[in-house]
Each structure stands twice: as structure tokens, then as C-alpha cells.
mmCIF file of C-alpha atoms in Angstrom:
data_model
loop_
_atom_site.group_PDB
_atom_site.id
_atom_site.type_symbol
_atom_site.label_atom_id
_atom_site.label_comp_id
_atom_site.label_asym_id
_atom_site.label_seq_id
_atom_site.Cartn_x
_atom_site.Cartn_y
_atom_site.Cartn_z
ATOM 1 C CA UNK A 108 4.848 -43.012 13.941
ATOM 2 C CA UNK A 109 3.091 -40.445 16.132
ATOM 3 C CA UNK A 110 2.870 -37.378 13.885
ATOM 4 C CA UNK A 111 1.336 -35.226 16.636
ATOM 5 C CA UNK A 112 4.387 -35.694 18.893
ATOM 6 C CA UNK A 113 6.739 -35.095 15.961
ATOM 7 C CA UNK A 114 4.814 -31.897 15.188
ATOM 8 C CA UNK A 115 5.106 -30.711 18.799
ATOM 9 C CA UNK A 116 8.861 -31.387 18.752
ATOM 10 C CA UNK A 117 9.308 -29.583 15.446
ATOM 11 C CA UNK A 118 7.373 -26.572 16.734
ATOM 12 C CA UNK A 119 9.231 -26.560 20.063
ATOM 13 C CA UNK A 120 12.727 -26.914 18.582
ATOM 14 C CA UNK A 121 12.071 -24.200 16.001
ATOM 15 C CA UNK A 122 10.606 -21.900 18.692
ATOM 16 C CA UNK A 123 13.620 -22.459 20.963
ATOM 17 C CA UNK A 124 15.960 -21.835 18.022
ATOM 18 C CA UNK A 125 14.259 -18.492 17.400
ATOM 19 C CA UNK A 126 14.267 -17.562 21.104
ATOM 20 C CA UNK A 127 18.014 -18.266 21.211
ATOM 21 C CA UNK A 128 18.424 -14.895 19.460
ATOM 22 C CA UNK A 129 17.683 -13.260 22.819
ATOM 23 C CA UNK A 130 21.131 -14.452 23.910
ATOM 24 C CA UNK A 131 22.869 -13.523 20.651
ATOM 25 C CA UNK A 132 22.795 -14.180 16.917
ATOM 26 C CA UNK A 133 23.666 -17.856 16.383
ATOM 27 C CA UNK A 134 23.410 -20.632 13.757
ATOM 28 C CA UNK A 135 20.215 -22.105 15.286
ATOM 29 C CA UNK A 136 18.446 -18.772 14.951
ATOM 30 C CA UNK A 137 19.738 -18.251 11.415
ATOM 31 C CA UNK A 138 18.564 -21.737 10.422
ATOM 32 C CA UNK A 139 15.036 -21.206 11.790
ATOM 33 C CA UNK A 140 14.844 -17.691 10.368
ATOM 34 C CA UNK A 141 15.813 -18.818 6.855
ATOM 35 C CA UNK A 142 13.419 -21.771 7.067
ATOM 36 C CA UNK A 143 10.601 -19.460 8.142
ATOM 37 C CA UNK A 144 11.245 -17.092 5.229
ATOM 38 C CA UNK A 145 11.276 -19.924 2.670
ATOM 39 C CA UNK A 146 8.219 -21.686 4.074
ATOM 40 C CA UNK A 147 6.250 -18.420 4.333
ATOM 41 C CA UNK A 148 6.984 -17.571 0.696
ATOM 42 C CA UNK A 149 5.945 -21.080 -0.375
ATOM 43 C CA UNK A 150 2.809 -20.906 1.759
ATOM 44 C CA UNK A 151 1.672 -17.615 0.220
ATOM 45 C CA UNK A 152 2.323 -18.855 -3.321
ATOM 46 C CA UNK A 153 0.107 -21.905 -2.728
ATOM 47 C CA UNK A 154 -2.474 -19.816 -0.860
ATOM 48 C CA UNK A 155 -2.638 -17.393 -3.807
ATOM 49 C CA UNK A 156 -2.995 -20.204 -6.355
ATOM 50 C CA UNK A 157 -5.669 -22.093 -4.409
ATOM 51 C CA UNK A 158 -7.682 -19.191 -2.995
ATOM 52 C CA UNK A 159 -7.285 -16.402 -5.553
ATOM 53 C CA UNK A 160 -6.167 -17.636 -8.956
ATOM 54 C CA UNK A 161 -8.169 -20.867 -9.256
ATOM 55 C CA UNK A 162 -11.542 -19.524 -8.020
ATOM 56 C CA UNK A 163 -11.280 -16.007 -9.453
ATOM 57 C CA UNK A 164 -9.329 -16.510 -12.632
ATOM 58 C CA UNK A 165 -9.158 -20.131 -13.802
ATOM 59 C CA UNK A 166 -12.807 -20.928 -13.003
ATOM 60 C CA UNK A 167 -13.872 -17.830 -14.956
ATOM 61 C CA UNK A 168 -11.518 -18.540 -17.858
ATOM 62 C CA UNK A 169 -12.567 -22.182 -18.176
ATOM 63 C CA UNK A 170 -16.040 -22.452 -16.561
ATOM 64 C CA UNK A 171 -17.258 -25.843 -15.317
ATOM 65 C CA UNK A 172 -20.151 -25.777 -17.812
ATOM 66 C CA UNK A 173 -17.625 -25.854 -20.674
ATOM 67 C CA UNK A 174 -16.236 -23.414 -23.205
ATOM 68 C CA UNK A 175 -13.666 -20.703 -22.672
ATOM 69 C CA UNK A 176 -14.089 -17.035 -21.819
ATOM 70 C CA UNK A 177 -11.237 -15.316 -23.736
ATOM 71 C CA UNK A 178 -11.836 -11.990 -21.937
ATOM 72 C CA UNK A 179 -10.291 -13.576 -18.829
ATOM 73 C CA UNK A 180 -7.029 -14.008 -20.734
ATOM 74 C CA UNK A 181 -6.440 -10.269 -20.248
ATOM 75 C CA UNK A 182 -5.836 -10.394 -16.441
ATOM 76 C CA UNK A 183 -3.784 -13.557 -17.037
ATOM 77 C CA UNK A 184 -1.530 -11.752 -19.502
ATOM 78 C CA UNK A 185 -1.316 -8.699 -17.256
ATOM 79 C CA UNK A 186 -0.281 -10.998 -14.392
ATOM 80 C CA UNK A 187 2.332 -12.593 -16.621
ATOM 81 C CA UNK A 188 3.606 -9.120 -17.577
ATOM 82 C CA UNK A 189 4.065 -8.433 -13.861
ATOM 83 C CA UNK A 190 6.352 -11.468 -13.506
ATOM 84 C CA UNK A 191 8.242 -10.458 -16.663
ATOM 85 C CA UNK A 192 9.702 -7.601 -14.640
ATOM 86 C CA UNK A 193 12.581 -9.980 -13.884
ATOM 87 C CA UNK A 194 13.462 -10.145 -17.615
ATOM 88 C CA UNK A 195 15.297 -6.869 -18.341
ATOM 89 C CA UNK A 196 14.279 -6.727 -22.034
ATOM 90 C CA UNK A 197 10.579 -7.204 -21.234
ATOM 91 C CA UNK A 198 10.399 -5.445 -17.882
ATOM 92 C CA UNK A 199 8.615 -2.456 -19.481
ATOM 93 C CA UNK A 200 5.495 -4.614 -19.922
ATOM 94 C CA UNK A 201 5.045 -4.723 -16.151
ATOM 95 C CA UNK A 202 3.983 -1.054 -16.337
ATOM 96 C CA UNK A 203 0.658 -2.179 -17.850
ATOM 97 C CA UNK A 204 -0.017 -4.432 -14.859
ATOM 98 C CA UNK A 205 1.063 -1.746 -12.412
ATOM 99 C CA UNK A 206 -1.149 0.771 -14.202
ATOM 100 C CA UNK A 207 -4.203 -1.461 -13.750
ATOM 101 C CA UNK A 208 -3.400 -2.056 -10.062
ATOM 102 C CA UNK A 209 -2.731 1.623 -9.349
ATOM 103 C CA UNK A 210 -5.749 2.865 -11.354
ATOM 104 C CA UNK A 211 -8.200 0.449 -9.755
ATOM 105 C CA UNK A 212 -6.703 1.009 -6.309
ATOM 106 C CA UNK A 213 -6.874 4.793 -6.742
ATOM 107 C CA UNK A 214 -10.501 4.588 -7.896
ATOM 108 C CA UNK A 215 -11.366 2.416 -4.914
ATOM 109 C CA UNK A 216 -9.578 4.800 -2.520
ATOM 110 C CA UNK A 217 -11.478 7.737 -3.957
ATOM 111 C CA UNK A 218 -14.846 6.199 -3.221
ATOM 112 C CA UNK A 219 -15.175 3.127 -1.019
ATOM 113 C CA UNK A 220 -12.184 3.782 1.235
ATOM 114 C CA UNK A 221 -12.993 7.470 1.553
ATOM 115 C CA UNK A 222 -16.481 6.518 2.619
ATOM 116 C CA UNK A 223 -15.300 4.114 5.316
ATOM 117 C CA UNK A 224 -12.135 5.892 6.489
ATOM 118 C CA UNK A 225 -13.370 9.467 6.401
ATOM 119 C CA UNK A 226 -17.127 9.935 6.072
ATOM 120 C CA UNK A 227 -18.132 7.047 8.352
ATOM 121 C CA UNK A 228 -15.592 8.234 10.943
ATOM 122 C CA UNK A 229 -16.953 11.801 10.846
ATOM 123 C CA UNK A 230 -20.464 10.396 11.106
ATOM 124 C CA UNK A 231 -19.518 8.251 14.116
ATOM 125 C CA UNK A 232 -17.828 11.198 15.805
ATOM 126 C CA UNK A 233 -20.742 13.627 15.403
ATOM 127 C CA UNK A 234 -23.447 11.079 16.265
ATOM 128 C CA UNK A 235 -21.687 10.275 19.560
ATOM 129 C CA UNK A 236 -22.643 13.784 20.767
ATOM 130 C CA UNK A 237 -26.327 13.007 20.470
ATOM 131 C CA UNK A 238 -26.104 9.891 22.607
ATOM 132 C CA UNK A 239 -27.309 9.994 26.191
ATOM 133 C CA UNK A 240 -25.797 8.113 29.124
ATOM 134 C CA UNK A 241 -25.214 10.805 31.750
ATOM 135 C CA UNK A 242 -22.736 13.660 32.138
ATOM 136 C CA UNK A 243 -19.634 11.441 32.167
ATOM 137 C CA UNK A 244 -20.538 9.901 28.831
ATOM 138 C CA UNK A 245 -21.283 13.357 27.445
ATOM 139 C CA UNK A 246 -17.895 14.738 28.568
ATOM 140 C CA UNK A 247 -16.171 11.659 27.094
ATOM 141 C CA UNK A 248 -17.953 12.191 23.762
ATOM 142 C CA UNK A 249 -16.940 15.880 23.800
ATOM 143 C CA UNK A 250 -13.335 14.716 24.241
ATOM 144 C CA UNK A 251 -13.711 12.501 21.140
ATOM 145 C CA UNK A 252 -15.164 15.330 19.006
ATOM 146 C CA UNK A 253 -12.652 17.935 20.248
ATOM 147 C CA UNK A 254 -9.820 15.381 19.897
ATOM 148 C CA UNK A 255 -10.702 14.571 16.290
ATOM 149 C CA UNK A 256 -11.055 18.254 15.306
ATOM 150 C CA UNK A 257 -7.834 19.305 17.077
ATOM 151 C CA UNK A 258 -5.967 16.293 15.670
ATOM 152 C CA UNK A 259 -7.074 17.229 12.161
ATOM 153 C CA UNK A 260 -5.995 20.839 12.713
ATOM 154 C CA UNK A 261 -2.549 19.537 13.704
ATOM 155 C CA UNK A 262 -2.362 17.682 10.358
ATOM 156 C CA UNK A 263 -3.386 20.816 8.434
ATOM 157 C CA UNK A 264 -0.105 22.286 7.265
ATOM 158 C CA UNK A 265 -1.462 24.842 4.780
ATOM 159 C CA UNK A 266 -1.753 27.393 7.572
ATOM 160 C CA UNK A 267 1.012 28.325 10.026
ATOM 161 C CA UNK A 268 0.490 26.830 13.490
ATOM 162 C CA UNK A 269 0.294 30.173 15.264
ATOM 163 C CA UNK A 270 -2.433 31.892 17.282
ATOM 164 C CA UNK A 271 -5.693 29.985 17.652
ATOM 165 C CA UNK A 272 -4.611 27.395 15.041
ATOM 166 C CA UNK A 273 -1.413 26.769 16.992
ATOM 167 C CA UNK A 274 -3.305 26.370 20.282
ATOM 168 C CA UNK A 275 -5.798 23.972 18.685
ATOM 169 C CA UNK A 276 -2.941 22.014 17.096
ATOM 170 C CA UNK A 277 -1.290 21.788 20.532
ATOM 171 C CA UNK A 278 -4.428 20.162 21.944
ATOM 172 C CA UNK A 279 -4.322 17.855 18.915
ATOM 173 C CA UNK A 280 -0.723 16.849 19.720
ATOM 174 C CA UNK A 281 -1.775 16.057 23.300
ATOM 175 C CA UNK A 282 -4.610 13.800 22.137
ATOM 176 C CA UNK A 283 -2.294 12.135 19.609
ATOM 177 C CA UNK A 284 0.307 11.485 22.313
ATOM 178 C CA UNK A 285 -2.303 9.755 24.495
ATOM 179 C CA UNK A 286 -3.497 7.772 21.463
ATOM 180 C CA UNK A 287 0.025 6.705 20.493
ATOM 181 C CA UNK A 288 0.784 5.714 24.079
ATOM 182 C CA UNK A 289 -2.411 3.643 24.232
ATOM 183 C CA UNK A 290 -1.675 2.006 20.865
ATOM 184 C CA UNK A 291 1.856 1.232 22.010
ATOM 185 C CA UNK A 292 0.597 -0.340 25.236
ATOM 186 C CA UNK A 293 -1.990 -2.350 23.312
ATOM 187 C CA UNK A 294 0.639 -3.614 20.846
ATOM 188 C CA UNK A 295 3.038 -4.593 23.624
ATOM 189 C CA UNK A 296 0.285 -6.537 25.376
ATOM 190 C CA UNK A 297 -0.578 -8.354 22.136
ATOM 191 C CA UNK A 298 3.077 -9.437 21.837
ATOM 192 C CA UNK A 299 3.189 -10.432 25.514
ATOM 193 C CA UNK A 300 0.075 -12.518 24.942
ATOM 194 C CA UNK A 301 1.858 -14.358 22.100
ATOM 195 C CA UNK A 302 4.862 -14.870 24.372
ATOM 196 C CA UNK A 303 2.614 -16.347 27.064
ATOM 197 C CA UNK A 304 1.004 -18.607 24.435
ATOM 198 C CA UNK A 305 4.376 -19.887 23.231
ATOM 199 C CA UNK A 306 5.616 -20.386 26.813
ATOM 200 C CA UNK A 307 2.476 -22.380 27.604
ATOM 201 C CA UNK A 308 3.049 -24.459 24.463
ATOM 202 C CA UNK A 309 6.599 -25.276 25.581
ATOM 203 C CA UNK A 310 5.642 -25.960 29.212
ATOM 204 C CA UNK A 311 2.331 -27.789 28.819
ATOM 205 C CA UNK A 312 2.592 -29.404 25.354
ATOM 206 C CA UNK A 313 6.265 -30.036 24.738
ATOM 207 C CA UNK A 314 7.629 -30.908 28.219
ATOM 208 C CA UNK A 315 4.962 -33.622 28.819
ATOM 209 C CA UNK A 316 6.230 -35.468 25.692
ATOM 210 C CA UNK A 317 9.445 -36.049 27.732
ATOM 211 C CA UNK A 318 7.485 -37.151 30.784
ATOM 212 C CA UNK A 319 7.902 -33.809 32.583
ATOM 213 C CA UNK A 320 4.556 -32.617 33.961
ATOM 214 C CA UNK A 321 4.310 -29.201 35.610
ATOM 215 C CA UNK B 576 4.132 5.659 -26.061
ATOM 216 C CA UNK B 577 6.033 3.913 -23.291
ATOM 217 C CA UNK B 578 4.034 5.917 -20.780
ATOM 218 C CA UNK B 579 0.910 6.761 -22.758
ATOM 219 C CA UNK B 580 -0.657 3.273 -22.601
ATOM 220 C CA UNK B 581 -0.041 2.730 -18.860
ATOM 221 C CA UNK B 582 -1.344 6.230 -18.089
ATOM 222 C CA UNK B 583 -4.430 5.541 -20.172
ATOM 223 C CA UNK B 584 -5.005 2.217 -18.369
ATOM 224 C CA UNK B 585 -4.685 3.991 -14.999
ATOM 225 C CA UNK B 586 -7.138 6.705 -16.064
ATOM 226 C CA UNK B 587 -9.743 4.298 -17.463
ATOM 227 C CA UNK B 588 -9.494 1.881 -14.514
ATOM 228 C CA UNK B 589 -9.707 4.727 -11.995
ATOM 229 C CA UNK B 590 -12.682 6.345 -13.700
ATOM 230 C CA UNK B 591 -14.537 3.025 -13.986
ATOM 231 C CA UNK B 592 -14.100 2.471 -10.253
ATOM 232 C CA UNK B 593 -15.412 5.958 -9.475
ATOM 233 C CA UNK B 594 -18.352 5.664 -11.887
ATOM 234 C CA UNK B 595 -19.401 2.229 -10.661
ATOM 235 C CA UNK B 596 -19.729 3.687 -7.171
ATOM 236 C CA UNK B 597 -22.235 6.321 -8.280
ATOM 237 C CA UNK B 598 -23.878 4.687 -11.327
ATOM 238 C CA UNK B 599 -25.505 1.335 -10.479
ATOM 239 C CA UNK B 600 -25.652 0.352 -14.187
ATOM 240 C CA UNK B 601 -21.836 0.220 -14.317
ATOM 241 C CA UNK B 602 -21.487 -1.812 -11.133
ATOM 242 C CA UNK B 603 -20.900 -5.143 -12.917
ATOM 243 C CA UNK B 604 -17.992 -3.636 -14.895
ATOM 244 C CA UNK B 605 -16.555 -2.365 -11.616
ATOM 245 C CA UNK B 606 -16.898 -5.781 -9.992
ATOM 246 C CA UNK B 607 -15.143 -7.465 -12.937
ATOM 247 C CA UNK B 608 -12.371 -4.876 -12.784
ATOM 248 C CA UNK B 609 -11.978 -5.503 -9.054
ATOM 249 C CA UNK B 610 -11.568 -9.224 -9.792
ATOM 250 C CA UNK B 611 -8.950 -8.427 -12.457
ATOM 251 C CA UNK B 612 -7.203 -6.172 -9.941
ATOM 252 C CA UNK B 613 -7.102 -9.023 -7.409
ATOM 253 C CA UNK B 614 -5.781 -11.478 -10.023
ATOM 254 C CA UNK B 615 -3.071 -9.175 -11.372
ATOM 255 C CA UNK B 616 -2.019 -8.048 -7.872
ATOM 256 C CA UNK B 617 -1.784 -11.671 -6.724
ATOM 257 C CA UNK B 618 0.854 -12.312 -9.402
ATOM 258 C CA UNK B 619 3.152 -10.070 -7.360
ATOM 259 C CA UNK B 620 3.703 -13.033 -5.014
ATOM 260 C CA UNK B 621 5.274 -14.930 -7.944
ATOM 261 C CA UNK B 622 7.492 -11.961 -8.672
ATOM 262 C CA UNK B 623 8.544 -11.909 -5.010
ATOM 263 C CA UNK B 624 9.205 -15.650 -5.020
ATOM 264 C CA UNK B 625 11.288 -15.473 -8.199
ATOM 265 C CA UNK B 626 13.261 -12.661 -6.593
ATOM 266 C CA UNK B 627 13.729 -14.656 -3.360
ATOM 267 C CA UNK B 628 15.009 -17.680 -5.296
ATOM 268 C CA UNK B 629 17.276 -15.464 -7.402
ATOM 269 C CA UNK B 630 18.789 -13.795 -4.324
ATOM 270 C CA UNK B 631 19.477 -17.105 -2.582
ATOM 271 C CA UNK B 632 20.821 -18.997 -5.628
ATOM 272 C CA UNK B 633 23.016 -15.969 -6.363
ATOM 273 C CA UNK B 634 24.237 -16.015 -2.743
ATOM 274 C CA UNK B 635 25.064 -19.733 -2.952
ATOM 275 C CA UNK B 636 26.828 -19.387 -6.306
ATOM 276 C CA UNK B 637 29.044 -16.503 -5.179
ATOM 277 C CA UNK B 638 29.350 -17.716 -1.575
ATOM 278 C CA UNK B 639 27.861 -14.490 -0.212
ATOM 279 C CA UNK B 640 27.225 -13.638 3.444
ATOM 280 C CA UNK B 641 25.448 -16.486 5.312
ATOM 281 C CA UNK B 642 25.253 -18.482 2.060
ATOM 282 C CA UNK B 643 25.190 -21.767 4.008
ATOM 283 C CA UNK B 644 21.654 -20.989 5.180
ATOM 284 C CA UNK B 645 20.309 -20.167 1.719
ATOM 285 C CA UNK B 646 19.623 -23.853 0.854
ATOM 286 C CA UNK B 647 17.392 -23.956 3.982
ATOM 287 C CA UNK B 648 15.246 -21.152 2.528
ATOM 288 C CA UNK B 649 15.069 -22.840 -0.882
ATOM 289 C CA UNK B 650 14.225 -26.262 0.633
ATOM 290 C CA UNK B 651 11.542 -24.703 2.875
ATOM 291 C CA UNK B 652 10.046 -22.911 -0.120
ATOM 292 C CA UNK B 653 10.133 -26.046 -2.311
ATOM 293 C CA UNK B 654 8.663 -28.217 0.453
ATOM 294 C CA UNK B 655 5.603 -25.983 0.811
ATOM 295 C CA UNK B 656 5.095 -25.678 -2.956
ATOM 296 C CA UNK B 657 5.461 -29.417 -3.638
ATOM 297 C CA UNK B 658 3.265 -30.571 -0.744
ATOM 298 C CA UNK B 659 0.642 -27.935 -1.597
ATOM 299 C CA UNK B 660 0.489 -28.825 -5.294
ATOM 300 C CA UNK B 661 0.789 -32.622 -4.918
ATOM 301 C CA UNK B 662 -1.352 -33.332 -1.840
ATOM 302 C CA UNK B 663 -3.619 -30.255 -1.693
ATOM 303 C CA UNK B 664 -4.195 -27.879 1.197
ATOM 304 C CA UNK B 665 -7.032 -29.603 3.061
ATOM 305 C CA UNK B 666 -6.696 -30.125 6.835
ATOM 306 C CA UNK B 667 -4.649 -33.202 7.678
ATOM 307 C CA UNK B 668 -2.575 -33.043 4.478
ATOM 308 C CA UNK B 669 1.237 -32.503 4.653
ATOM 309 C CA UNK B 670 0.883 -28.843 3.607
ATOM 310 C CA UNK B 671 -1.527 -28.138 6.449
ATOM 311 C CA UNK B 672 0.640 -30.184 8.860
ATOM 312 C CA UNK B 673 3.736 -28.120 8.037
ATOM 313 C CA UNK B 674 1.720 -24.926 8.343
ATOM 314 C CA UNK B 675 0.231 -25.710 11.760
ATOM 315 C CA UNK B 676 3.209 -27.527 13.295
ATOM 316 C CA UNK B 677 6.061 -25.413 11.947
ATOM 317 C CA UNK B 678 4.927 -22.090 10.486
ATOM 318 C CA UNK B 679 2.383 -21.168 13.162
ATOM 319 C CA UNK B 680 4.802 -21.705 16.116
ATOM 320 C CA UNK B 681 7.600 -19.915 14.234
ATOM 321 C CA UNK B 682 5.306 -16.981 13.398
ATOM 322 C CA UNK B 683 4.069 -16.704 16.979
ATOM 323 C CA UNK B 684 7.654 -16.905 18.290
ATOM 324 C CA UNK B 685 8.885 -14.258 15.856
ATOM 325 C CA UNK B 686 6.136 -11.849 16.909
ATOM 326 C CA UNK B 687 6.557 -12.646 20.602
ATOM 327 C CA UNK B 688 10.290 -11.860 20.265
ATOM 328 C CA UNK B 689 9.173 -8.334 19.444
ATOM 329 C CA UNK B 690 7.856 -8.034 23.014
ATOM 330 C CA UNK B 691 11.467 -8.037 24.247
ATOM 331 C CA UNK B 692 12.686 -5.597 21.617
ATOM 332 C CA UNK B 693 9.723 -3.250 22.095
ATOM 333 C CA UNK B 694 10.300 -3.324 25.851
ATOM 334 C CA UNK B 695 13.995 -2.523 25.509
ATOM 335 C CA UNK B 696 13.272 0.208 22.921
ATOM 336 C CA UNK B 697 10.616 1.686 25.214
ATOM 337 C CA UNK B 698 13.055 1.660 28.133
ATOM 338 C CA UNK B 699 15.437 3.811 26.093
ATOM 339 C CA UNK B 700 12.871 6.005 24.326
ATOM 340 C CA UNK B 701 10.309 6.583 27.075
ATOM 341 C CA UNK B 702 11.899 9.384 29.003
ATOM 342 C CA UNK B 703 9.532 11.699 30.846
ATOM 343 C CA UNK B 704 11.408 14.641 29.294
ATOM 344 C CA UNK B 705 8.324 16.895 28.970
ATOM 345 C CA UNK B 706 4.702 16.692 30.023
ATOM 346 C CA UNK B 707 3.516 15.291 26.688
ATOM 347 C CA UNK B 708 6.100 12.516 26.759
ATOM 348 C CA UNK B 709 4.964 11.825 30.328
ATOM 349 C CA UNK B 710 1.368 11.625 29.082
ATOM 350 C CA UNK B 711 2.393 9.079 26.441
ATOM 351 C CA UNK B 712 4.252 7.094 29.086
ATOM 352 C CA UNK B 713 1.306 7.139 31.531
ATOM 353 C CA UNK B 714 -1.199 6.266 28.806
ATOM 354 C CA UNK B 715 0.880 3.266 27.649
ATOM 355 C CA UNK B 716 1.497 2.160 31.240
ATOM 356 C CA UNK B 717 -2.187 2.330 32.229
ATOM 357 C CA UNK B 718 -3.304 0.455 29.089
ATOM 358 C CA UNK B 719 -0.726 -2.278 29.727
ATOM 359 C CA UNK B 720 -1.601 -2.508 33.415
ATOM 360 C CA UNK B 721 -5.319 -2.578 32.668
ATOM 361 C CA UNK B 722 -4.936 -5.694 30.539
ATOM 362 C CA UNK B 723 -3.283 -7.919 33.129
ATOM 363 C CA UNK B 724 -4.797 -9.257 36.376
ATOM 364 C CA UNK B 725 -2.248 -7.412 38.531
ATOM 365 C CA UNK B 726 -3.744 -4.095 37.349
ATOM 366 C CA UNK B 727 -7.104 -4.883 38.931
ATOM 367 C CA UNK B 728 -5.312 -6.214 42.017
ATOM 368 C CA UNK B 729 -3.491 -2.881 42.509
ATOM 369 C CA UNK B 730 -6.662 -0.820 42.059
ATOM 370 C CA UNK B 731 -10.009 -2.077 40.826
ATOM 371 C CA UNK B 732 -10.549 0.943 38.583
ATOM 372 C CA UNK B 733 -7.354 0.529 36.503
ATOM 373 C CA UNK B 734 -9.020 -1.774 33.895
ATOM 374 C CA UNK B 735 -11.882 0.745 33.609
ATOM 375 C CA UNK B 736 -9.481 3.662 33.104
ATOM 376 C CA UNK B 737 -7.568 1.597 30.534
ATOM 377 C CA UNK B 738 -10.813 0.873 28.691
ATOM 378 C CA UNK B 739 -11.789 4.551 28.829
ATOM 379 C CA UNK B 740 -8.426 5.609 27.340
ATOM 380 C CA UNK B 741 -8.888 3.078 24.528
ATOM 381 C CA UNK B 742 -12.486 4.093 23.834
ATOM 382 C CA UNK B 743 -12.219 7.890 23.959
ATOM 383 C CA UNK B 744 -8.831 9.685 23.674
ATOM 384 C CA UNK B 745 -7.310 6.797 21.705
ATOM 385 C CA UNK B 746 -10.284 6.629 19.355
ATOM 386 C CA UNK B 747 -10.156 10.417 18.848
ATOM 387 C CA UNK B 748 -6.443 10.255 17.939
ATOM 388 C CA UNK B 749 -6.912 7.236 15.673
ATOM 389 C CA UNK B 750 -9.861 8.869 13.913
ATOM 390 C CA UNK B 751 -7.898 12.075 13.329
ATOM 391 C CA UNK B 752 -5.067 10.033 11.778
ATOM 392 C CA UNK B 753 -7.526 7.958 9.711
ATOM 393 C CA UNK B 754 -9.464 10.959 8.385
ATOM 394 C CA UNK B 755 -6.228 12.824 7.630
ATOM 395 C CA UNK B 756 -4.840 9.792 5.791
ATOM 396 C CA UNK B 757 -8.107 9.393 3.846
ATOM 397 C CA UNK B 758 -7.890 13.023 2.689
ATOM 398 C CA UNK B 759 -4.298 12.455 1.592
ATOM 399 C CA UNK B 760 -5.343 9.268 -0.182
ATOM 400 C CA UNK B 761 -8.022 11.117 -2.177
ATOM 401 C CA UNK B 762 -5.528 13.776 -3.248
ATOM 402 C CA UNK B 763 -2.920 11.162 -4.226
ATOM 403 C CA UNK B 764 -5.529 9.049 -6.032
ATOM 404 C CA UNK B 765 -6.645 12.041 -8.094
ATOM 405 C CA UNK B 766 -3.031 12.795 -8.997
ATOM 406 C CA UNK B 767 -2.544 9.188 -10.098
ATOM 407 C CA UNK B 768 -5.764 8.926 -12.100
ATOM 408 C CA UNK B 769 -5.019 12.160 -13.970
ATOM 409 C CA UNK B 770 -1.406 11.175 -14.602
ATOM 410 C CA UNK B 771 0.207 13.931 -12.511
ATOM 411 C CA UNK B 772 1.825 11.403 -10.167
ATOM 412 C CA UNK B 773 3.887 8.949 -12.259
ATOM 413 C CA UNK B 774 6.554 7.685 -9.871
ATOM 414 C CA UNK B 775 4.926 4.237 -9.748
ATOM 415 C CA UNK B 776 5.842 3.804 -13.416
ATOM 416 C CA UNK B 777 9.509 3.749 -12.520
ATOM 417 C CA UNK B 778 10.214 7.447 -12.817
ATOM 418 C CA UNK B 779 10.301 7.349 -16.648
ATOM 419 C CA UNK B 780 9.545 10.649 -18.408
#
């Protein structure tokens, strides 16, 4: 049995079933959609077990050199408490797990994420002004600095957007509109690229299995 | 007491993460806590899976809307779990085969379907009603045109303009959003660590 050809047919039939939604909602689409949901959930469960729980938890709890590290039972129990949310009488225990996730996440956001998402961005913005590269590059860098400052003023709601603050915020809106337009265009092109990839798969991988060569 | 212990856990975990950033001696505690965080957070996938199975078995039992497709979801879920646990996840094994031959094409198709919906939504939403909306429209149009060969065929400078928009005005806008969000995140994090924000605990008093 040629498993490669079977795989191509499976992929092609499921892709065509999903594309059939462009005509209207139909049983083929619903079948593929439900299958995708189930398989994705199963995939992520296995991925989590193999790539997170076994290396990070089990291998620390029961190291290869022998013995057991009871301290690693704590995250195991907290994980179990999380799942117990489905048991109404014990669902309160899941608060402990959530507390650990939220506390650690908040602490991380305060430091590491603030450093990368705020300080490093400010640093990158200011440093761009000191770079050479001719007048065009300089004007472009001024646009970045002015855009960031005006954009931030637009997000500052503690002061009414009137007078100079209002004018600066208006420039900020303009920059944000250009940025959103660019992001939209970029996203659309990423989707179009996937569409082209899938069309190529159907035309150049699937059709040849039926003897049709384009 | 119902809230005191979770609030204490949040406070201690948050403070450890802040301290480990500034005090090198506490870094190992921070690293261990980060591993615990990853382990506990990963259990959420089991919670989601239990919920998915509950919803679909419930739908089959009470013959809810589209219940005939629910067994497909359950079979797909079981197939991935069984093949992953029995045969492993190495390349060439059934789990990997189902992932590459079925899930990858379905994922790509699902996301490529969005191209049609985004295009139709844009057609309705992108009205050049004022000059800023026009700017958004032009910016999106130039970026799209700059990323396909026809853009360069129309005018050689279109890809350069597209690249400039991405590198300068787009970056400025994205940075403003990112810095603003980071500020908000710090404020929210402080509220959570000090127990002012408690909605994540289910709104209990």
C-alpha cells in the first residue's frame, strides 16, 4: 500500500471539503471541521505530554539517576487541581493553580516582558535617530520617533484630547491608521500565500496521482 | 480563607519573579517557579479536552444541534491520543503521518479560507469615507501590491514603498501599541500581585 498517495488523497479530500464552505455550509465541511477540531485537541494533548510534562515534570520528579524529588509533586498536584475544575464540589481547588499561573505571569510581565515590549522598543526608537544613512533615512527615523510619541499620546486618556494634546493625538491616529492598514495588507497576503500553497498542492501533488499533469 | 490562600500564592509567586530579575542569588528559585508555571499551565489542555469530550458526548446523548458530527470529533481526538501514546511521535510514525497528511493541509486550508472572508469584509468595511480611512485603504493596498510580482510590473518602486511603509510608519504604530500595552500590563500585574484585581478567581468576594 502506497501510504504517500493515501496521504495526498486524505489531505486533498479534506482540503476540498473545507473549501466547499465557500459555496455554502454543507455536510462535507461540517465533517472536516469536526475532524480538525478533534484531531487538533488530541495533537496538543500529546504534544503537551511529550514536550512539556515528560521533560519538565516527570524527569524532574523521577530523575534518571534514581530516587524521587517530592518537591516536584507540588506542580503535579496544582495541575491536577486545575483539571478538578470540572468536578463542582472540588472546583474551588483550581483557584490555587490559577493563582500560581497569574502570580508568575504577572511577575514575568512586570520585569521581562516590560523590558522587551517597552524599554527595548523605546531604546530602538531613540537610537534610530543617531543612525546615519542620508537625509531620507533621517526623515524616516523622525517619522518613527514622532509616530511612537504621538501614538502614545493618543493612548493617554488621563488628559482630555484638546489643544496641543488633541493635535498630537490626531497625528497619532494617522500613524495608527497607516500601521493598521499595513498590518491588514500583510495579513491578507499571508492568507493568500497559504491559498496559493494549497492550490499548488491540489494541482501539482494531487492531480498527478490521477494521471492529470498540468 | 477561600480567597486568602490563592491571593497569598499570587503575591509570593509574583514577588519571587520580580526579585529573581533583580537579585541574581534568587534566580534559581525563579527558574524553578517558571518551570512549575509551565507545568501547571500545560494542564489547562487537559481541562479543555475534558470539556470538549463533555460537550460532544452531551450533544450525542441529547441529540443536540449537529450531533451526528460529534462522533467525528471524538474519533479524531481518540485517534491522535492513541497513536501518540502507543507508537510515539517520531517522524514516520502514525501520529506524525496523521499530523502531516491530515492536520497540516486542514490547518492551511482553514487559514487560507480566511483570505476570502477578509477580502469580502474589507470590501464592505473599506470605504474611503474620510481621509484617514482613505489612508488606511491606500496603505493596505500598497502593502498588498508590493508583495506580488504584478506590483513591480506596474511600477518598479511599489515594492520599495511597501517596504518603507512596513519599516517606518507601520513600525511606529506597532511600537506605540506595544509600549502602551506594556504599560497597561505593568499596571494590571501590580493590581494582581497586590490582590486588588481578583476577577481571575471567579469573582468571589
